[in-house]
PDB file of C-alpha atoms in Angstrom:
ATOM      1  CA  UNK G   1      24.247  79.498   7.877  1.00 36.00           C
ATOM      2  CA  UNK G   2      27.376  81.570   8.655  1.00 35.00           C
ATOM      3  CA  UNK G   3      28.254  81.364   4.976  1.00 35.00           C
ATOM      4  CA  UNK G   4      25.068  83.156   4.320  1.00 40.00           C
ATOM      5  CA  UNK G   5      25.602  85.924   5.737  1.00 38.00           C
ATOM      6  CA  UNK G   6      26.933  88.655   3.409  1.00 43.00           C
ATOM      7  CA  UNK G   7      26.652  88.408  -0.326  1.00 47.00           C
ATOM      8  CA  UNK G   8      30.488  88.146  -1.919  1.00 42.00           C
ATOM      9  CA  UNK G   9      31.586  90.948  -2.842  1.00 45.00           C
ATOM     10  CA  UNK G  10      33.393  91.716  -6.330  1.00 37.00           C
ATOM     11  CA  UNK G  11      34.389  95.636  -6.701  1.00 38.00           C
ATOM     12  CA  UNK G  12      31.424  97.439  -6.629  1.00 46.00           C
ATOM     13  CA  UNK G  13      29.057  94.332  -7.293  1.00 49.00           C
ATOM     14  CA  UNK G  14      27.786  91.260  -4.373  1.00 61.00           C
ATOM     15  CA  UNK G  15      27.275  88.623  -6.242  1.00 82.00           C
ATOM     16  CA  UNK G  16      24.257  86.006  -4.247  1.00 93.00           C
ATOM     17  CA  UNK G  17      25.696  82.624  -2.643  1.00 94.00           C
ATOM     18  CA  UNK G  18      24.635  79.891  -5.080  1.00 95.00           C
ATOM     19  CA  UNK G  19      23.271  77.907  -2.350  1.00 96.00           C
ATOM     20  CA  UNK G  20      19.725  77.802  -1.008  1.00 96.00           C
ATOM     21  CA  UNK G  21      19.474  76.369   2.188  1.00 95.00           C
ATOM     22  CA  UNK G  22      17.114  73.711   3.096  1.00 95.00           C
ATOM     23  CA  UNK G  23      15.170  75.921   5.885  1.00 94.00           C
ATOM     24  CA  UNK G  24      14.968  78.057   2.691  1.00 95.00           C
ATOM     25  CA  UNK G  25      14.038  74.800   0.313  1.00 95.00           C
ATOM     26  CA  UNK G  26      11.276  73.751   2.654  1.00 95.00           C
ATOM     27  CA  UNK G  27       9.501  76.748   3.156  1.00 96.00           C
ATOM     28  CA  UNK G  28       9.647  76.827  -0.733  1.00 97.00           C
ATOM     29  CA  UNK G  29       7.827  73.609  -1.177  1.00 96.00           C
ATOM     30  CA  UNK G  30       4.825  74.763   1.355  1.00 96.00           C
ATOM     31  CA  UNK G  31       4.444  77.812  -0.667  1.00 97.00           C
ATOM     32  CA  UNK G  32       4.584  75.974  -3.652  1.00 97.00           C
ATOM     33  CA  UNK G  33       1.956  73.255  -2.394  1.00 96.00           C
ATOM     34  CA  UNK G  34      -0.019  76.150  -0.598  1.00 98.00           C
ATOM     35  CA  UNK G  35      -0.530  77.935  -3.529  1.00 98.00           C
ATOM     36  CA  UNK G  36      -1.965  74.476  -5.461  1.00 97.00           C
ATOM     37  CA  UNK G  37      -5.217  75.776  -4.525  1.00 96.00           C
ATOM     38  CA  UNK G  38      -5.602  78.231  -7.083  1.00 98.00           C
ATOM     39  CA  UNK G  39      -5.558  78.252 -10.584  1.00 98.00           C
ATOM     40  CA  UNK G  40      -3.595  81.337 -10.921  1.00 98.00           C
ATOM     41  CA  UNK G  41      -1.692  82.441  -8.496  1.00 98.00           C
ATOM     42  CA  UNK G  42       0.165  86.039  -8.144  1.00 98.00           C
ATOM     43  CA  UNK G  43       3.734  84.593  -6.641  1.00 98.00           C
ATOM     44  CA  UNK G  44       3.773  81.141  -8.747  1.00 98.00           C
ATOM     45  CA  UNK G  45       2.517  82.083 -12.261  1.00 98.00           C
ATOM     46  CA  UNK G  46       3.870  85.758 -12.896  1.00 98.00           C
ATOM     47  CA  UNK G  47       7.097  86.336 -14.476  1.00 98.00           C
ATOM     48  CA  UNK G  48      10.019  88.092 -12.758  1.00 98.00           C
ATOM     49  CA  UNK G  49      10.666  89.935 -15.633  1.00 98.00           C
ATOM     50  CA  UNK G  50       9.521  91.243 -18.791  1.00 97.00           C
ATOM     51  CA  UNK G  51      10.963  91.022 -22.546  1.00 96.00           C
ATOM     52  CA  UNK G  52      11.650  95.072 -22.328  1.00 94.00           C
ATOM     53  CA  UNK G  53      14.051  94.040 -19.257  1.00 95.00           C
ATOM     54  CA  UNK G  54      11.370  95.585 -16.837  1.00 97.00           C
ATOM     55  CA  UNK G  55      10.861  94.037 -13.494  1.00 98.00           C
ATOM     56  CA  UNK G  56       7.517  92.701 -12.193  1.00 98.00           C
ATOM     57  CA  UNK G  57       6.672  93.404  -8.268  1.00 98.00           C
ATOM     58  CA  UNK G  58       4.196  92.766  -5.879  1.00 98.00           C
ATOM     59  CA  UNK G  59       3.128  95.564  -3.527  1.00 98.00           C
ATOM     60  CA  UNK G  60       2.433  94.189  -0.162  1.00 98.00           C
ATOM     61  CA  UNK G  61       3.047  97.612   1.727  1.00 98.00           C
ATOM     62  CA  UNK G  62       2.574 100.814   0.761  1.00 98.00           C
ATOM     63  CA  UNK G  63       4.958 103.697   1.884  1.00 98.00           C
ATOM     64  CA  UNK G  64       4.363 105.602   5.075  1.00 97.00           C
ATOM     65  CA  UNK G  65       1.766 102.329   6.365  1.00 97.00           C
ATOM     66  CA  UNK G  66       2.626 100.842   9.872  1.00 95.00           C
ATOM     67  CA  UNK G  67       0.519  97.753   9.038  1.00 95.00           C
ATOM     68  CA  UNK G  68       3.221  94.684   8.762  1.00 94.00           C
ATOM     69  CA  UNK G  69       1.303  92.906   5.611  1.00 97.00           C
ATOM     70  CA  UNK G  70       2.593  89.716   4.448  1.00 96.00           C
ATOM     71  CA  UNK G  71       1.152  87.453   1.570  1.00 98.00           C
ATOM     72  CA  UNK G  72      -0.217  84.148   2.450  1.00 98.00           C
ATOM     73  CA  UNK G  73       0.392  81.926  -0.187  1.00 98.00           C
ATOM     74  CA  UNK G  74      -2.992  79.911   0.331  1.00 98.00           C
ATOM     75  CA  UNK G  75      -5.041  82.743   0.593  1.00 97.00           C
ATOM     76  CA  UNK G  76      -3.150  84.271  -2.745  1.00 98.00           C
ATOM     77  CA  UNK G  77      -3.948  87.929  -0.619  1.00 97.00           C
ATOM     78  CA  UNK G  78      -2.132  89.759   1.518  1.00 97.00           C
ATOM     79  CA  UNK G  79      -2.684  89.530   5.179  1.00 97.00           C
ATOM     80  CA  UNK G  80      -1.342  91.686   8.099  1.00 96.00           C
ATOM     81  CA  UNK G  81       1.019  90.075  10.180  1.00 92.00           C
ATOM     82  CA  UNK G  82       1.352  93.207  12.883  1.00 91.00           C
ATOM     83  CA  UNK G  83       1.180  97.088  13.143  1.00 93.00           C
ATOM     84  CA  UNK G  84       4.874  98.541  13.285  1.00 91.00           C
ATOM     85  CA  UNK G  85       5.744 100.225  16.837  1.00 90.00           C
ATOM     86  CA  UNK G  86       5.313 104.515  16.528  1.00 89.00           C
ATOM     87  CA  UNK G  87       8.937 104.153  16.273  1.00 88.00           C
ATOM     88  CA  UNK G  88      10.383 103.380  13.906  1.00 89.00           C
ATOM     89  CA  UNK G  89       7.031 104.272  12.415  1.00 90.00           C
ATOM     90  CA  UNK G  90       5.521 103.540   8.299  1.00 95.00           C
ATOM     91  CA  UNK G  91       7.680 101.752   6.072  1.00 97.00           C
ATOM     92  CA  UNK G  92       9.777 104.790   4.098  1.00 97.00           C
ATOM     93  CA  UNK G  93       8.909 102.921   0.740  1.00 98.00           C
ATOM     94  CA  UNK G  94       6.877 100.765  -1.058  1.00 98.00           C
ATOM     95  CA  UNK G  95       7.479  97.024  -0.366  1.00 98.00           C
ATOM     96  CA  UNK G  96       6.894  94.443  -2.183  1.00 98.00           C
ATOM     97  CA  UNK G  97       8.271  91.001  -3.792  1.00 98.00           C
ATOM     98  CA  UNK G  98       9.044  89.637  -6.602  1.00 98.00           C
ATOM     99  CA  UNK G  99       6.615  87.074  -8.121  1.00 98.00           C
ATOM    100  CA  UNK G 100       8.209  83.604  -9.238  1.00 98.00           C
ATOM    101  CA  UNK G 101      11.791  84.049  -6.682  1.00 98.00           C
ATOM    102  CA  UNK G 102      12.272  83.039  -3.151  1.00 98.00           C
ATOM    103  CA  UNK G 103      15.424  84.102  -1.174  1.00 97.00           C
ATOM    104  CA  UNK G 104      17.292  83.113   1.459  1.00 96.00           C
ATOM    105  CA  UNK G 105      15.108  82.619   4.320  1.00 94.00           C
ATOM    106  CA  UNK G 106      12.512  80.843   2.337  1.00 95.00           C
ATOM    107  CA  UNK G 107      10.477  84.088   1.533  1.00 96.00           C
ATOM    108  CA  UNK G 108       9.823  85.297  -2.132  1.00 98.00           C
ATOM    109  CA  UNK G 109      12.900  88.263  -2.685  1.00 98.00           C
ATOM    110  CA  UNK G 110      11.791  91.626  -1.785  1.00 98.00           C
ATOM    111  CA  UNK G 111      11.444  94.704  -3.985  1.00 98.00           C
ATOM    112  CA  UNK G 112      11.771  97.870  -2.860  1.00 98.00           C
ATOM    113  CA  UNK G 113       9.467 100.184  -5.064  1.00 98.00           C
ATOM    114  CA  UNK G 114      10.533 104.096  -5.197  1.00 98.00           C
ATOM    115  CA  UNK G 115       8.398 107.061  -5.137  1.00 97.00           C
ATOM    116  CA  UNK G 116       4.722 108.133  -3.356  1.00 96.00           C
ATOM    117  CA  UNK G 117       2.715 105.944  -1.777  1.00 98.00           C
ATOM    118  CA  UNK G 118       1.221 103.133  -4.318  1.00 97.00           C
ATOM    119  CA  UNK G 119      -2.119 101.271  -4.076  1.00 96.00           C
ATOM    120  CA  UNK G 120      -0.848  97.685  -2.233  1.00 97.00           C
ATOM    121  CA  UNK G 121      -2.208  94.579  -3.503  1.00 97.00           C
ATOM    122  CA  UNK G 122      -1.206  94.885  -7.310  1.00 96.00           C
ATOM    123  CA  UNK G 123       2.014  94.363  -9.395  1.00 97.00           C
ATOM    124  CA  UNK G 124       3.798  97.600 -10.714  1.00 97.00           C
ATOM    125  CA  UNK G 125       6.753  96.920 -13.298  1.00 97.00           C
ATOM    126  CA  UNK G 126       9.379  98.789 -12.697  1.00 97.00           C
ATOM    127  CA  UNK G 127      13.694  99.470 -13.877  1.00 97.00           C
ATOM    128  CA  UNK G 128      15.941  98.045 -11.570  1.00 98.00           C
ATOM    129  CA  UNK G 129      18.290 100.464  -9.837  1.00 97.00           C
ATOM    130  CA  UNK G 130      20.018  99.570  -7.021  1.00 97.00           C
ATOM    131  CA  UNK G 131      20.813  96.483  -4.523  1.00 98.00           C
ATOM    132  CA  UNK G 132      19.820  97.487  -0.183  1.00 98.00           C
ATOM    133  CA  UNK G 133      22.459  94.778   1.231  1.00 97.00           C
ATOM    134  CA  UNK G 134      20.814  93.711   3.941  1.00 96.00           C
ATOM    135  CA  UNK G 135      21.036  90.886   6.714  1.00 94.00           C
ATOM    136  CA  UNK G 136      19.589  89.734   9.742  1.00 88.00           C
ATOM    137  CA  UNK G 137      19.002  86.766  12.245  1.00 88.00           C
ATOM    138  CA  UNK G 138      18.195  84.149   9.138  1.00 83.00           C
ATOM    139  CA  UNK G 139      20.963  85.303   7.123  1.00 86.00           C
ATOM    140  CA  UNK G 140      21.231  87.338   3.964  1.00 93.00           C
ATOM    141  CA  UNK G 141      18.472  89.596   3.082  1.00 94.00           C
ATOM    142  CA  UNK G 142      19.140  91.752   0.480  1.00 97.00           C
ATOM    143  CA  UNK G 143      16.285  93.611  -1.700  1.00 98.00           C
ATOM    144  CA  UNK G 144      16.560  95.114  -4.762  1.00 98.00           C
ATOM    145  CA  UNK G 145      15.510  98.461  -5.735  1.00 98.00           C
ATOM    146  CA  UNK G 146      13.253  99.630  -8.750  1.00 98.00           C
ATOM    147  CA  UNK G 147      11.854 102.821  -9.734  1.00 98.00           C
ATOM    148  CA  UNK G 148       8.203 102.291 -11.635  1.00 97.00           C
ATOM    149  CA  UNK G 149       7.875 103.253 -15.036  1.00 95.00           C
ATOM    150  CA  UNK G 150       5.174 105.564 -15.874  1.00 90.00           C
ATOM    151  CA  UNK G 151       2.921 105.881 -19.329  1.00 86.00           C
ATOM    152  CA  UNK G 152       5.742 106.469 -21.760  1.00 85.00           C
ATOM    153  CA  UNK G 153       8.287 103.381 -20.321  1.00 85.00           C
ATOM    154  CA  UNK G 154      10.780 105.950 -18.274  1.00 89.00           C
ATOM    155  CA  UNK G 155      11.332 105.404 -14.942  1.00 88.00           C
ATOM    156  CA  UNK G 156      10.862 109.016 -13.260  1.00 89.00           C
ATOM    157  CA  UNK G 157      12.347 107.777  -9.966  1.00 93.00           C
ATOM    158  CA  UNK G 158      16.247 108.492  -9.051  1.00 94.00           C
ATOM    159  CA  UNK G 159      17.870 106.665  -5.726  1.00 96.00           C
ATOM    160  CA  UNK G 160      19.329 109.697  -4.308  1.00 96.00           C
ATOM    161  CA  UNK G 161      22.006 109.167  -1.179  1.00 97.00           C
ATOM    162  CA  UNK G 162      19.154 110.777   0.853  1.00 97.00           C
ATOM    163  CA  UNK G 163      16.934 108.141  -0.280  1.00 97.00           C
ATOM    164  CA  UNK G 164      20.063 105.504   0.862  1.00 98.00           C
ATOM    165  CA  UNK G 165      20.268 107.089   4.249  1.00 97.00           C
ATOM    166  CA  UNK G 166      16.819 107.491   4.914  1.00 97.00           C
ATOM    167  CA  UNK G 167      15.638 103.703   4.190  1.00 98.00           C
ATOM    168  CA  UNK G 168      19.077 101.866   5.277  1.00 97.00           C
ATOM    169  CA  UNK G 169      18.480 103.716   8.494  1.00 96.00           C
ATOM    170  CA  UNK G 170      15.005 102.552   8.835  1.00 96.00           C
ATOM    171  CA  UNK G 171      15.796  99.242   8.147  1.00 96.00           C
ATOM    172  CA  UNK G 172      18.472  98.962  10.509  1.00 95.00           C
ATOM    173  CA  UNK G 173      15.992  99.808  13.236  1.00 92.00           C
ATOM    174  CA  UNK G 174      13.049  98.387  12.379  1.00 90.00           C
ATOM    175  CA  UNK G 175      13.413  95.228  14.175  1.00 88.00           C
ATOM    176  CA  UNK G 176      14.848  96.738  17.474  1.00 86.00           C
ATOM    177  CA  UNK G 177      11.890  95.954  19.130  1.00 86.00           C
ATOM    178  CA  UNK G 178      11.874  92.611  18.728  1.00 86.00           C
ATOM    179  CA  UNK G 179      13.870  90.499  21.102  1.00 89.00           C
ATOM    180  CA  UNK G 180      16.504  87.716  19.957  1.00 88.00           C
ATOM    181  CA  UNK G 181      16.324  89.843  15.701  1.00 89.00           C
ATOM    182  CA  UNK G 182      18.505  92.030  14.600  1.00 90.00           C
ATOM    183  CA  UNK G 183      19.249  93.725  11.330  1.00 92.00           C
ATOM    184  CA  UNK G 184      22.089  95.497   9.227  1.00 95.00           C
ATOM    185  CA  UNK G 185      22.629  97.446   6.124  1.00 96.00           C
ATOM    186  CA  UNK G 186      26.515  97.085   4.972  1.00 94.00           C
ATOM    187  CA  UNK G 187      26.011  99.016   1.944  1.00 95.00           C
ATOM    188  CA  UNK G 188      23.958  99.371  -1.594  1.00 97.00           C
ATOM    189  CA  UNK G 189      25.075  98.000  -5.132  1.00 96.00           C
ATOM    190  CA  UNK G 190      24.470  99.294  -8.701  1.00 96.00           C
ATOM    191  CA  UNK G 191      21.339  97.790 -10.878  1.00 96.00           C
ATOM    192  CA  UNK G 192      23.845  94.626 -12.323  1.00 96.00           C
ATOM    193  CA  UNK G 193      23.741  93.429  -8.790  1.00 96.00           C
ATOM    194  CA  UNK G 194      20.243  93.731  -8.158  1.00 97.00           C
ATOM    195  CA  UNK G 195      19.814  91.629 -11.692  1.00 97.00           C
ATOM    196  CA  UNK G 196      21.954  88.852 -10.368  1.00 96.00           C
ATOM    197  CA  UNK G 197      19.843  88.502  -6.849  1.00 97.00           C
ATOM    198  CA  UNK G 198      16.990  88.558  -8.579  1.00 98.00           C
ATOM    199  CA  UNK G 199      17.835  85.981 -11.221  1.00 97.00           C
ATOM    200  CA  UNK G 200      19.377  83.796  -8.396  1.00 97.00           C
ATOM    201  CA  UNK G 201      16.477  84.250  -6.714  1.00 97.00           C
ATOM    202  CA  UNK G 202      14.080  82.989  -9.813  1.00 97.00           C
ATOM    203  CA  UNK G 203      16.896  79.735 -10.420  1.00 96.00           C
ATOM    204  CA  UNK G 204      16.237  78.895  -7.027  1.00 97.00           C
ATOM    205  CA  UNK G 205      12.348  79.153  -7.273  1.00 97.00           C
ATOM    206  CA  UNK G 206      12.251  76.872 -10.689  1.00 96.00           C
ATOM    207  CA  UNK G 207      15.004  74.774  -9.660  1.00 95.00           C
ATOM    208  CA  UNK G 208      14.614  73.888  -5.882  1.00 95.00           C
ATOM    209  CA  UNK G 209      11.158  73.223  -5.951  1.00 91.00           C
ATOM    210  CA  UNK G 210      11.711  70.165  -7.390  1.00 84.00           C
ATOM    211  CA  UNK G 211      14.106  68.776  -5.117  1.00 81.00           C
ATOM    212  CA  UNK G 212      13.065  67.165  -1.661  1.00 81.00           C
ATOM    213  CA  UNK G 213      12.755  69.796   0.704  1.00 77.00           C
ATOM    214  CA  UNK G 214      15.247  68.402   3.237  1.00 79.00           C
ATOM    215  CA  UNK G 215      18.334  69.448   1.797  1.00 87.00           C
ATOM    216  CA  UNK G 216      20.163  72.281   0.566  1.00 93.00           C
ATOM    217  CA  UNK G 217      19.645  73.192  -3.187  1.00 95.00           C
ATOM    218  CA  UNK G 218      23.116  74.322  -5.158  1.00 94.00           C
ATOM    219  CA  UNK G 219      22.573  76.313  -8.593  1.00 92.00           C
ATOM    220  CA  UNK G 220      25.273  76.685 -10.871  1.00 77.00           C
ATOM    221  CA  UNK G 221      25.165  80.110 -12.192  1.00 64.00           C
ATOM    222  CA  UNK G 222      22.334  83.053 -12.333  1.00 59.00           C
ATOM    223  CA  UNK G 223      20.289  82.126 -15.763  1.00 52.00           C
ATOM    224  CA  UNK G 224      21.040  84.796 -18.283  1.00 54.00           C
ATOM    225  CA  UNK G 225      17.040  85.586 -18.944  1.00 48.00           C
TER     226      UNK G 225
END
């Protein structure tokens, strides 16, 4: 696991470890046979990303709600999980995941989805902008950042270093109320990064899942598309 922790860093850039591990793998193969039950399925059957180079994501919390929602793969919904303590309070921006990945702790990568409050339970696509480095007790953690596009294809939204201080702080504290986790934001990376996780992230969801869920799962190199 130590090996895990931290993405490698090159300049400016962290590229992913290559390696899922097989905590990771397993939890991949119940989601995969969870979500058997339904003919489509929001996390298994939608792309990652789009021909126009867009990014597809899943909002499971909307921005400024306490309520800790996660999706449950079986139920192909979101359920809550808990209610955030008054401090740190609601989440400081939308939060999501993206469809067709999972990271490193077995979990589908997160999105982090800039601007007001949006309507949770839908997919938003979105321009990738940034990488949140992020780690905690199960390793690496990082989530990438996207800005939605509105009617015309722009994306409106800007990641300003207000907008780094004010959710790296948040997510540095969020877990300080629960004993034995612990979390840490090292720093942010440009939009190639983010583009790397989450295509590492997708190689691991369509290659992995075939492998016996025992053991670690080694990809070669990020797909190109």
């Amino acid at each position: 696991m130590a090996a895990l922790i931290g993405a490698i860093a090159v300049g400016q850039a962290a590229l992913p470890p290559p390696e899922l591990p097989a905590a990771a793998t397993a939890e991949l193969a119940r989601s995969v046979a969870a979500s058997k039950a339904h003919r489509t399925h929001v996390w298994r059957d939608t792309a990652p990303l789009n021909a126009d180079g867009t990014l597809n994501g899943y909002i499971e919390i909307a921005r400024g709600d306490r309520r800790k929602w996660e999706y449950d793969m079986a139920r192909n919904a979101r359920v809550i999980d808990r209610v955030m303590p008054e401090d740190p309070g609601g989440y400081p921006v939308n939060y999501g995941f993206v469809p067709q990945t999972v990271s490193y702790d077995g979990d589908p990568f997160d999105v982090l989805v800039l601007g007001p409050p949006l309507a949770a339970g839908r997919l938003v696509r979105g321009v990738i902008v940034a990488l949140m480095q992020m780690e905690d007790e199960n390793g690496l953690d990082s989530k990438v950042v996207i800005s939605p596009v509105d009617r015309s294809g722009r994306a409106p939204q800007r990641l300003t270093a207000e907008d780094e201080r004010r959710i790296g702080d948040y997510f540095k504290r969020y877990k300080q109320h629960e004993p034995g986790k612990f979390s840490k934001v090292p720093g942010w990376a440009g939009p190639e990064a983010g583009l790397t996780f989450v295509r590492m992230t997708h190689a691991f969801f369509r290659d992995c899942r075939r492998l016996p869920p025992s053991a670690a799962c080694k990809v070669r190199e990020p797909p190109a598309g």
